[in-house]
XYZ file of N, CA and C in Angstrom:
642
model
N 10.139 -38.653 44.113
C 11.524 -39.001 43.797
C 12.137 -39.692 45.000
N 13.002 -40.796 45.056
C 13.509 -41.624 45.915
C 15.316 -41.120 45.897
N 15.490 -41.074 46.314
C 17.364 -41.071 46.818
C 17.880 -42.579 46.824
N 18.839 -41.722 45.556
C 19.264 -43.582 44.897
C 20.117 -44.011 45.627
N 20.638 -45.222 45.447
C 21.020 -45.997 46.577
C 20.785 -46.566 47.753
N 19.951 -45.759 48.488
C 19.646 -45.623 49.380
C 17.594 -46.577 49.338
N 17.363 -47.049 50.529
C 16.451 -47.314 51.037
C 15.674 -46.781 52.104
N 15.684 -45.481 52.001
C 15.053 -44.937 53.222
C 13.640 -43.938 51.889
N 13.242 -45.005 51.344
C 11.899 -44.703 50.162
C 12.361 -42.849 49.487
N 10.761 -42.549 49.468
C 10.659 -41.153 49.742
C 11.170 -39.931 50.289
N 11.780 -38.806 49.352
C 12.022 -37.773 50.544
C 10.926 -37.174 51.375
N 11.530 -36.694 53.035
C 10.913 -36.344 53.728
C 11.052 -35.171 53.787
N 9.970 -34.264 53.883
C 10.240 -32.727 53.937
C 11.055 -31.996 54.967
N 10.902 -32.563 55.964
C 11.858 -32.160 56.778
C 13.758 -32.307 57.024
N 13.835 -33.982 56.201
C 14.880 -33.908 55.874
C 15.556 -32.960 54.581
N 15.022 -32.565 53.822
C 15.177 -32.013 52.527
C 15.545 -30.714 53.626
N 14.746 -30.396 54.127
C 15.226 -28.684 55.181
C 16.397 -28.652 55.362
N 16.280 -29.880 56.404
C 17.620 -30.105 56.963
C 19.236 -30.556 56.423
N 18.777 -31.110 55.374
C 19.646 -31.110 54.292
C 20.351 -30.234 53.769
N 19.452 -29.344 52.936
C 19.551 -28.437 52.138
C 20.258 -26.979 52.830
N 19.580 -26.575 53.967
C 20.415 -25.614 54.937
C 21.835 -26.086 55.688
N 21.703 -27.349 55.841
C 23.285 -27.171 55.706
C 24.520 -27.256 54.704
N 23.723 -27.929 53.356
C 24.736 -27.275 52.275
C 24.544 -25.533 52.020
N 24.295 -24.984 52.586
C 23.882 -23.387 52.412
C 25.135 -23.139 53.375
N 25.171 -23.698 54.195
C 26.016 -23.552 55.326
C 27.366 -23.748 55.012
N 27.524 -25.380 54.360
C 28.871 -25.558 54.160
C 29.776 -24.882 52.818
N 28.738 -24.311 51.834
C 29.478 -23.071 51.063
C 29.279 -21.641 51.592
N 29.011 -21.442 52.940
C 29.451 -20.185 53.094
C 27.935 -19.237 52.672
N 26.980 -19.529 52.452
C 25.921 -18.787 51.469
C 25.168 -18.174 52.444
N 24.919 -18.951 53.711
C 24.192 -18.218 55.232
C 25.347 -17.519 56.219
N 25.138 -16.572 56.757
C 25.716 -16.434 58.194
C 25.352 -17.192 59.337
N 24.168 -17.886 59.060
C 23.844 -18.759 60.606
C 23.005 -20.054 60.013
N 22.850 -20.846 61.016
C 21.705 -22.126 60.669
C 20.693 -21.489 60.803
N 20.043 -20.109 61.306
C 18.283 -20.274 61.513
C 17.987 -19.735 60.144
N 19.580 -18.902 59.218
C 19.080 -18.077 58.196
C 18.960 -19.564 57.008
N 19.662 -19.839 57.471
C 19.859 -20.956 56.417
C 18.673 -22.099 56.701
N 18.086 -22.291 57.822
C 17.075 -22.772 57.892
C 15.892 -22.105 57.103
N 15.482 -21.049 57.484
C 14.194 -19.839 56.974
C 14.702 -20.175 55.194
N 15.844 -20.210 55.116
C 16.033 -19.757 53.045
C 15.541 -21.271 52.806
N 16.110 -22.598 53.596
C 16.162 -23.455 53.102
C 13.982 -24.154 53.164
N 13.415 -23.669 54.107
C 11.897 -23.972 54.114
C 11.389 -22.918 52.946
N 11.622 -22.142 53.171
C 11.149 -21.222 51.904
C 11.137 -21.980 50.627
N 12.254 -22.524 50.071
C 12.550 -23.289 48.645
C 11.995 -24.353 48.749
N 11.874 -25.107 49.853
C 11.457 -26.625 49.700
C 9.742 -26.218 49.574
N 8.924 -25.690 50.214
C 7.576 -25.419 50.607
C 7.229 -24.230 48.962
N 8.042 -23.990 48.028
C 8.087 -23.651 46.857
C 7.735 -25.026 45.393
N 8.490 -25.993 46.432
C 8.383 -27.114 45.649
C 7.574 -28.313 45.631
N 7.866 -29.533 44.960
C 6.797 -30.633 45.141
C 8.162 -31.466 45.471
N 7.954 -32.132 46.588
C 9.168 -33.164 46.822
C 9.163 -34.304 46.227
N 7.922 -34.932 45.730
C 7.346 -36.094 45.125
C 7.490 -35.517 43.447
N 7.978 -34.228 42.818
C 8.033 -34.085 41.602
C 9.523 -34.709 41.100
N 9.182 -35.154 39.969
C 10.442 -35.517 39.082
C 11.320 -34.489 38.966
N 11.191 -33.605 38.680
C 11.986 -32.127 38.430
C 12.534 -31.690 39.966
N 12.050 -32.205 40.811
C 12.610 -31.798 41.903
C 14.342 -30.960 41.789
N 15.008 -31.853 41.398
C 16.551 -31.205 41.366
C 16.436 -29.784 40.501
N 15.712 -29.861 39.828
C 15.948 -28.500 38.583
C 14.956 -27.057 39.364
N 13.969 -28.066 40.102
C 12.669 -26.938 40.694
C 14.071 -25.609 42.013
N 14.105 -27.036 42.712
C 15.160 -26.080 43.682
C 16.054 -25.803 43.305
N 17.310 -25.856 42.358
C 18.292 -25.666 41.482
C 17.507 -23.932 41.351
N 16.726 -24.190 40.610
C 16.043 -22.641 40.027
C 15.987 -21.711 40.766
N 15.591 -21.902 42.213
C 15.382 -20.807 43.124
C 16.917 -20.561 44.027
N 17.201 -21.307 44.061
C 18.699 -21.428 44.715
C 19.381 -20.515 44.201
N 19.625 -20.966 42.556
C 19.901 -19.441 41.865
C 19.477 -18.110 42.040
N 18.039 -18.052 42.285
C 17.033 -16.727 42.060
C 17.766 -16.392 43.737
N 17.344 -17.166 44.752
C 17.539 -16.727 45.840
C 19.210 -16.195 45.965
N 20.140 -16.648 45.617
C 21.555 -16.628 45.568
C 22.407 -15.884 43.816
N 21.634 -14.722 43.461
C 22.136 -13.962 42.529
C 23.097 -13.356 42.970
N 24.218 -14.199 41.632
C 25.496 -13.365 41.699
C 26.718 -14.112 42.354
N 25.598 -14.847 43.579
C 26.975 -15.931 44.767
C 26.534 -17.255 43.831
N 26.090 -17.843 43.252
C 25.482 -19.358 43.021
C 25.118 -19.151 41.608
N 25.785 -19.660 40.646
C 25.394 -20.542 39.028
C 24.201 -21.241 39.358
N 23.709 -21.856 38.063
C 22.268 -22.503 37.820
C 23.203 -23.941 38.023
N 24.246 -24.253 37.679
C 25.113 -25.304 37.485
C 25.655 -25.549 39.350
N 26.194 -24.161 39.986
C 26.543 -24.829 41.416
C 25.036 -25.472 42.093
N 24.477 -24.503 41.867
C 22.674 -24.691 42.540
C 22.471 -26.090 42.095
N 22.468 -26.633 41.413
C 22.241 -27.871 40.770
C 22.747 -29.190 41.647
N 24.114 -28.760 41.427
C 25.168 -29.402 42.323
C 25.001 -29.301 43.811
N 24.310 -28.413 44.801
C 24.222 -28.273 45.688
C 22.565 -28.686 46.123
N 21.819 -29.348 45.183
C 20.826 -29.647 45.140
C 21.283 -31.759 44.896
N 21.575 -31.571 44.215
C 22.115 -32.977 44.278
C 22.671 -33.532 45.306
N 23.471 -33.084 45.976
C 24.484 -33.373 47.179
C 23.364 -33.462 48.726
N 22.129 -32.145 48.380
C 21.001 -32.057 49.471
C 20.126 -33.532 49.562
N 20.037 -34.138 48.120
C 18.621 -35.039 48.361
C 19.739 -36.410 48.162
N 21.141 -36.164 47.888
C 22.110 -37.533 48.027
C 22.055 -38.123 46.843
N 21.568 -37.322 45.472
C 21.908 -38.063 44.241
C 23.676 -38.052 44.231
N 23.868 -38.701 43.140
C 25.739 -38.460 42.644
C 25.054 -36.814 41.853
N 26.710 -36.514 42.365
C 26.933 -35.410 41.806
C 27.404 -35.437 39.947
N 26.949 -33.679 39.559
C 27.186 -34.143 37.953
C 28.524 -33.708 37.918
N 29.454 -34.782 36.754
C 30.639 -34.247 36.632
C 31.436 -32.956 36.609
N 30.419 -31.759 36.449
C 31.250 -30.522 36.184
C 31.203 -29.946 37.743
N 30.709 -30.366 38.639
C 31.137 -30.150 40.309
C 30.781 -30.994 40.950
N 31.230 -32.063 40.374
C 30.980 -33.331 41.256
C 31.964 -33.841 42.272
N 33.157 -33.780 42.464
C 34.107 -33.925 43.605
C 33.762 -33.536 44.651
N 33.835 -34.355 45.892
C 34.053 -33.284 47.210
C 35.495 -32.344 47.236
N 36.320 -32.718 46.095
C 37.306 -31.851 45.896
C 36.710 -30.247 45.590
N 35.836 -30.832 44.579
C 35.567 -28.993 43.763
C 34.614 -28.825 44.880
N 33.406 -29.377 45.678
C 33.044 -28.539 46.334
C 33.483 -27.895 47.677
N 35.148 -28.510 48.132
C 35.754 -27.730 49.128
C 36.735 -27.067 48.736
N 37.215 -26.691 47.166
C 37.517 -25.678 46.621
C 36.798 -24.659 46.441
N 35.608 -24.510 46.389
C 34.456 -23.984 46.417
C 33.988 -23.524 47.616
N 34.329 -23.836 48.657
C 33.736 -23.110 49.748
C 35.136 -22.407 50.384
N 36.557 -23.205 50.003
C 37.616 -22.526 50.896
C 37.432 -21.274 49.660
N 37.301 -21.120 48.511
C 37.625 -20.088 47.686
C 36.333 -18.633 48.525
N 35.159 -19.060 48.778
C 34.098 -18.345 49.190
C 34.596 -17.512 50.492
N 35.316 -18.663 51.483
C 36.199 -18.423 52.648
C 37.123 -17.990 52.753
N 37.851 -17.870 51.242
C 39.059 -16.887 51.241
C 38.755 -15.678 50.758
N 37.687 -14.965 50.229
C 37.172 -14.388 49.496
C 36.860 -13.173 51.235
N 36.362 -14.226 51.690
C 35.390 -13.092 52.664
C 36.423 -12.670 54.086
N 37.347 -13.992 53.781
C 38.654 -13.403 55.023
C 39.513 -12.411 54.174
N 39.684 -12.262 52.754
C 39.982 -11.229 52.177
C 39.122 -9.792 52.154
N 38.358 -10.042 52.135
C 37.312 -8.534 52.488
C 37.436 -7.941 54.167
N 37.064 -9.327 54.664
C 37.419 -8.852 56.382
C 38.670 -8.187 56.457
N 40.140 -8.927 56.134
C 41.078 -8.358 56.124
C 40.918 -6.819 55.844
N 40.425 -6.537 54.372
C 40.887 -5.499 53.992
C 39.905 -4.382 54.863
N 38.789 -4.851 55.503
C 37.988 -3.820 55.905
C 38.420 -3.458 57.579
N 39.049 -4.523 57.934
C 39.993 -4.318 59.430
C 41.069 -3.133 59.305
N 41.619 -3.693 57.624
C 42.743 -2.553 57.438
C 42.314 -1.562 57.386
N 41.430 -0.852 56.739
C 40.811 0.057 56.608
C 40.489 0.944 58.047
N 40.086 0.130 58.568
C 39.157 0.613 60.059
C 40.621 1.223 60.694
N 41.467 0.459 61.022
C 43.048 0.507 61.744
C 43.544 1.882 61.262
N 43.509 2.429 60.085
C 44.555 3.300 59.063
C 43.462 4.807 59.308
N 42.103 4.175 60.021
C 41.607 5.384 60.126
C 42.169 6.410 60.760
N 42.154 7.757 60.400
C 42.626 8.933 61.197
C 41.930 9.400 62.072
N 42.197 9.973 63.560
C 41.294 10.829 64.228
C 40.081 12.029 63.698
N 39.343 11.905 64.012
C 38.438 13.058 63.245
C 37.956 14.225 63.987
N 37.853 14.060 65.095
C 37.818 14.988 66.089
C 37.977 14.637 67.665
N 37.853 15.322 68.447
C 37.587 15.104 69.781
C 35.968 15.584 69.982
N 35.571 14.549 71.218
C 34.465 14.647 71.872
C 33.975 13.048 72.466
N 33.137 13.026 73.007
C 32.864 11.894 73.786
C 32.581 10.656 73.329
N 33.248 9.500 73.571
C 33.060 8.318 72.680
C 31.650 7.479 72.987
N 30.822 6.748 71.992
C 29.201 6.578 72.092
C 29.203 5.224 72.867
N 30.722 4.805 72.844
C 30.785 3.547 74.521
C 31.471 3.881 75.630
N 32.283 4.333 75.543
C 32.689 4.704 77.055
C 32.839 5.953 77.859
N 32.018 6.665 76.697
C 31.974 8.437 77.024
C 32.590 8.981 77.801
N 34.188 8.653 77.507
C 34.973 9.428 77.860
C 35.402 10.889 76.867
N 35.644 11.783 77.149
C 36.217 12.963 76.110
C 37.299 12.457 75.755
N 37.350 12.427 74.487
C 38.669 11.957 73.949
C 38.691 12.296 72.300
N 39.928 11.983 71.961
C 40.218 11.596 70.243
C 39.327 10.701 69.771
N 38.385 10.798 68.631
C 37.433 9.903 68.225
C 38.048 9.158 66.745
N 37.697 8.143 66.491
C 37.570 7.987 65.268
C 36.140 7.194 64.916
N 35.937 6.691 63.543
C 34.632 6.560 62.699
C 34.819 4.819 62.346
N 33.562 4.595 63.127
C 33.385 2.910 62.988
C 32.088 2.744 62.426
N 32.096 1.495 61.659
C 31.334 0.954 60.668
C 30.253 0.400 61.532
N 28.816 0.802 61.150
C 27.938 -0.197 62.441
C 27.848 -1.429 61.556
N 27.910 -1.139 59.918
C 27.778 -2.402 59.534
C 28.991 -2.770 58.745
N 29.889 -4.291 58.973
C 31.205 -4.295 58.668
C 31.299 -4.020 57.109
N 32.506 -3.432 56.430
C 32.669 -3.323 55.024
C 32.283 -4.547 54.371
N 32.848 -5.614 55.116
C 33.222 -6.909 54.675
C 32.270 -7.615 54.365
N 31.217 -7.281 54.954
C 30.016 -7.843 54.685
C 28.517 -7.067 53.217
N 29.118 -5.820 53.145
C 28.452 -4.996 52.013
C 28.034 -5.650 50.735
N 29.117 -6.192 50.429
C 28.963 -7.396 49.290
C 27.779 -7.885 49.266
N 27.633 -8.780 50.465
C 26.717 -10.223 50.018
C 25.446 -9.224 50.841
N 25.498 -8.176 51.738
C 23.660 -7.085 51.947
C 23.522 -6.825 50.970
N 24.324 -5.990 50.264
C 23.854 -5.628 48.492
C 22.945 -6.394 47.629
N 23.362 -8.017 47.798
C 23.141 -8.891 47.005
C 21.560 -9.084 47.377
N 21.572 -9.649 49.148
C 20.720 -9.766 49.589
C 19.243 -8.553 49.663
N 19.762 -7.405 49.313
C 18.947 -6.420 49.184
C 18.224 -6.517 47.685
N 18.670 -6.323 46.940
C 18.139 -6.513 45.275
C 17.566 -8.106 45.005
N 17.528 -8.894 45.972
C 16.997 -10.058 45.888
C 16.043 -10.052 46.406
N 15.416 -9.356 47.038
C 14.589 -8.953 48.614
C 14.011 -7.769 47.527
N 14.406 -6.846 47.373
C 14.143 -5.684 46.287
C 12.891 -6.224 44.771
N 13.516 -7.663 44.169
C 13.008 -8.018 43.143
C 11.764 -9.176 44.130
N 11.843 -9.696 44.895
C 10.903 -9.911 45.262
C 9.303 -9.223 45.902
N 9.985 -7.886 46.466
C 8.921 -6.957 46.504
C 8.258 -6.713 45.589
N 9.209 -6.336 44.001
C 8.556 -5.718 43.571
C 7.386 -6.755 42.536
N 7.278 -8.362 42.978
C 6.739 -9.512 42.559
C 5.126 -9.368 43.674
N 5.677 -8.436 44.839
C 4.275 -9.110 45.883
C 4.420 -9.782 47.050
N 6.319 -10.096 46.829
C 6.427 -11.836 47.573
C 7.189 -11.064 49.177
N 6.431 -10.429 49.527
C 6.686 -10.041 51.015
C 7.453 -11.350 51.873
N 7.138 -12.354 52.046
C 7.276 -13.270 52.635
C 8.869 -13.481 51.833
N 9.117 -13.435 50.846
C 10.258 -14.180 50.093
C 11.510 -12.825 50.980
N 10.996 -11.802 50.799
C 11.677 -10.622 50.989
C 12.264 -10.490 52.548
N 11.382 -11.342 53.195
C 11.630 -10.946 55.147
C 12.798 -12.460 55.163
N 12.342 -13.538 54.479
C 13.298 -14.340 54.322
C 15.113 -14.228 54.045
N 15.193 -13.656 52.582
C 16.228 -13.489 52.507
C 17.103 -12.019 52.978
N 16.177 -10.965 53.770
C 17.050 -10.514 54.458
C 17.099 -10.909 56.140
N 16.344 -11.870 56.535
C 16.127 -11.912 57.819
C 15.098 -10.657 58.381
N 14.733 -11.332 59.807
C 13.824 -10.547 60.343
C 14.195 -8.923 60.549
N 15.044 -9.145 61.267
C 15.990 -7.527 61.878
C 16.362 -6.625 61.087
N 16.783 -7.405 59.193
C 17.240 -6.238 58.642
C 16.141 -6.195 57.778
N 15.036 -6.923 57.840
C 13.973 -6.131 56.813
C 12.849 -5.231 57.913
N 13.238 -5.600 59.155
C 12.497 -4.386 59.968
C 13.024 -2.777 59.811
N 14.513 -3.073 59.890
C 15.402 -2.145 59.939
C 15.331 -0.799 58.538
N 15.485 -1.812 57.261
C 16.038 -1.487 56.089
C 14.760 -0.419 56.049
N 14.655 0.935 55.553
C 13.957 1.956 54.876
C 13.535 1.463 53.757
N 12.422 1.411 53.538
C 11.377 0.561 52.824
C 11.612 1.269 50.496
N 12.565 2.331 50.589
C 13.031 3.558 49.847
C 13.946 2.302 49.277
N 14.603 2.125 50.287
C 15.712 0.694 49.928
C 15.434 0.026 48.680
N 14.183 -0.947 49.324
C 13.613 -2.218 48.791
C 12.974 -1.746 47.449
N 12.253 -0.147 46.727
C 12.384 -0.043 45.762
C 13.172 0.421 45.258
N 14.433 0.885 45.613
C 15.488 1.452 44.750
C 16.708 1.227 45.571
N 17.031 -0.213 44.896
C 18.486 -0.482 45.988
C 19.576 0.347 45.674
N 19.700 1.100 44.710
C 20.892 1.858 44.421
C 20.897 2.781 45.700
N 19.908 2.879 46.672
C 19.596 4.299 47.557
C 20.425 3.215 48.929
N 21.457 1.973 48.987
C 21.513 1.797 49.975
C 22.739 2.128 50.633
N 23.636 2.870 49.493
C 24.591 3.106 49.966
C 25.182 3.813 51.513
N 23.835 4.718 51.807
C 23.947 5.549 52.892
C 23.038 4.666 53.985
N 22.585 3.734 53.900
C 22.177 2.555 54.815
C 23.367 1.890 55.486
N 24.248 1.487 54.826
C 25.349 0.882 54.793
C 26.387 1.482 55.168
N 26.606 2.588 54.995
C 27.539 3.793 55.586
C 27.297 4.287 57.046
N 26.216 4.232 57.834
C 25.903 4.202 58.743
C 26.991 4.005 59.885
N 27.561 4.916 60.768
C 28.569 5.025 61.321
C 28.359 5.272 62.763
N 29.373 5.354 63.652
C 29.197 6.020 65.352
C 30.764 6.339 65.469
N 31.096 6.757 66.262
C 32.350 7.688 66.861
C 32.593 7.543 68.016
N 33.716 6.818 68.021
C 34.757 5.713 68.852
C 35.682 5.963 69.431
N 36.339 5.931 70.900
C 37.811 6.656 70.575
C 38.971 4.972 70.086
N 40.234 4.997 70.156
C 40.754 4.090 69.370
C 40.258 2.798 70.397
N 40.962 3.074 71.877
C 41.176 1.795 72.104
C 39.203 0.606 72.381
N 38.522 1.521 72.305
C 37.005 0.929 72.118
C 36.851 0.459 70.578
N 37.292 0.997 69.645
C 37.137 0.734 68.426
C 38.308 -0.366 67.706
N 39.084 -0.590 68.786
C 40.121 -1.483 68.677
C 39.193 -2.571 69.008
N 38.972 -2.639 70.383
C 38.174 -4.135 71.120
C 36.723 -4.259 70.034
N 36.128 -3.523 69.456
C 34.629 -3.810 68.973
C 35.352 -4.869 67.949
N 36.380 -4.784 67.451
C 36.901 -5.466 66.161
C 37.590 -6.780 66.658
């Protein structure tokens, strides 16, 4: 497949990477370029770049990889925009797709918000020594992993979860990253309902340390 308009022939696999991870990027779908790099080689090295179907091949996994955050229809659209076809009318604007990412961006500064509030409104729970500056003091209970972010681990867990239970080890270290599929209790990955207490995972703070961590 060639990228119309354009004269630069053939796609190149490496541009398709590079492409493709940063539309991952510019809706918000990675926390970083290396994750969004790793998701974005994964899908392309899934595919045939020289296939006709190309748009629909990665469209497909985009979805699979992005259950729940990404339609078969945005995936599509964000596959189009990667290899520089025109976009299809039902998200074809750079309007709808920066409605589309400020909505993703308001979404997750709304969760942050509310999980800051949360943290702030906490009450003292006891006294004893805080696990950073071990001083004796009034403690309260901090999140090792932010609320705000529970959402899209959840997601990323049962995606990682259904790939295990396929074989696809490799698909699984991908979409949670290295650190949290070292991390995650392997109990997890067959029964994500068990991650709630993964995620709850806490330490004991006094305020003004648990003020600055935030």
């Amino acid at each position: 497949i060639e990228n119309e308009g354009k004269d630069d022939g053939p796609i190149v696999i490496e541009h398709l990477i590079s492409s493709l991870s940063s539309q991952l990027m510019l809706f918000a779908l990675c926390e970083s370029m290396d994750e969004a790099m790793s998701i974005a080689d994964a899908i392309v090295s899934d595919c045939d770049a020289s296939s006709d179907n190309l748009v629909e091949h990665v469209a497909a996994l985009l979805a699979e990889y992005f259950e729940d955050q990404v339609t078969y229809e945005q995936a599509v659209n964000i596959t189009r925009s990667t290899i520089g076809l025109t976009s299809t009318p039902l998200t074809s604007s750079s309007d709808g797709a920066n409605e589309t990412r400020e909505q993703m961006e308001h979404n997750n500064e709304s969760d942050e918000e509310a999980s800051l509030s949360l943290s702030d409104n906490e009450e003292y729970i006891t006294e004893g020594e805080c696990e950073l500056c071990e001083r004796e003091i009034k403690l309260t209970r901090h999140h090792l992993i932010p609320k705000s972010t529970w959402k899209k681990i959840r997601q990323r867990i049962q995606t990682a979860s259904n790939a295990m239970a396929e074989n696809n080890t490799n698909k699984a270290r991908i979409v949670l990253g290295d650190v949290l599929f070292a991390e995650i209790p392997h109990d997890i990955l067959n029964d994500p309902s068990l991650s709630k207490g993964f995620l709850n995972k806490t330490c004991d703070l006094c305020r003004p340390c648990h003020t600055q961590v935030h």
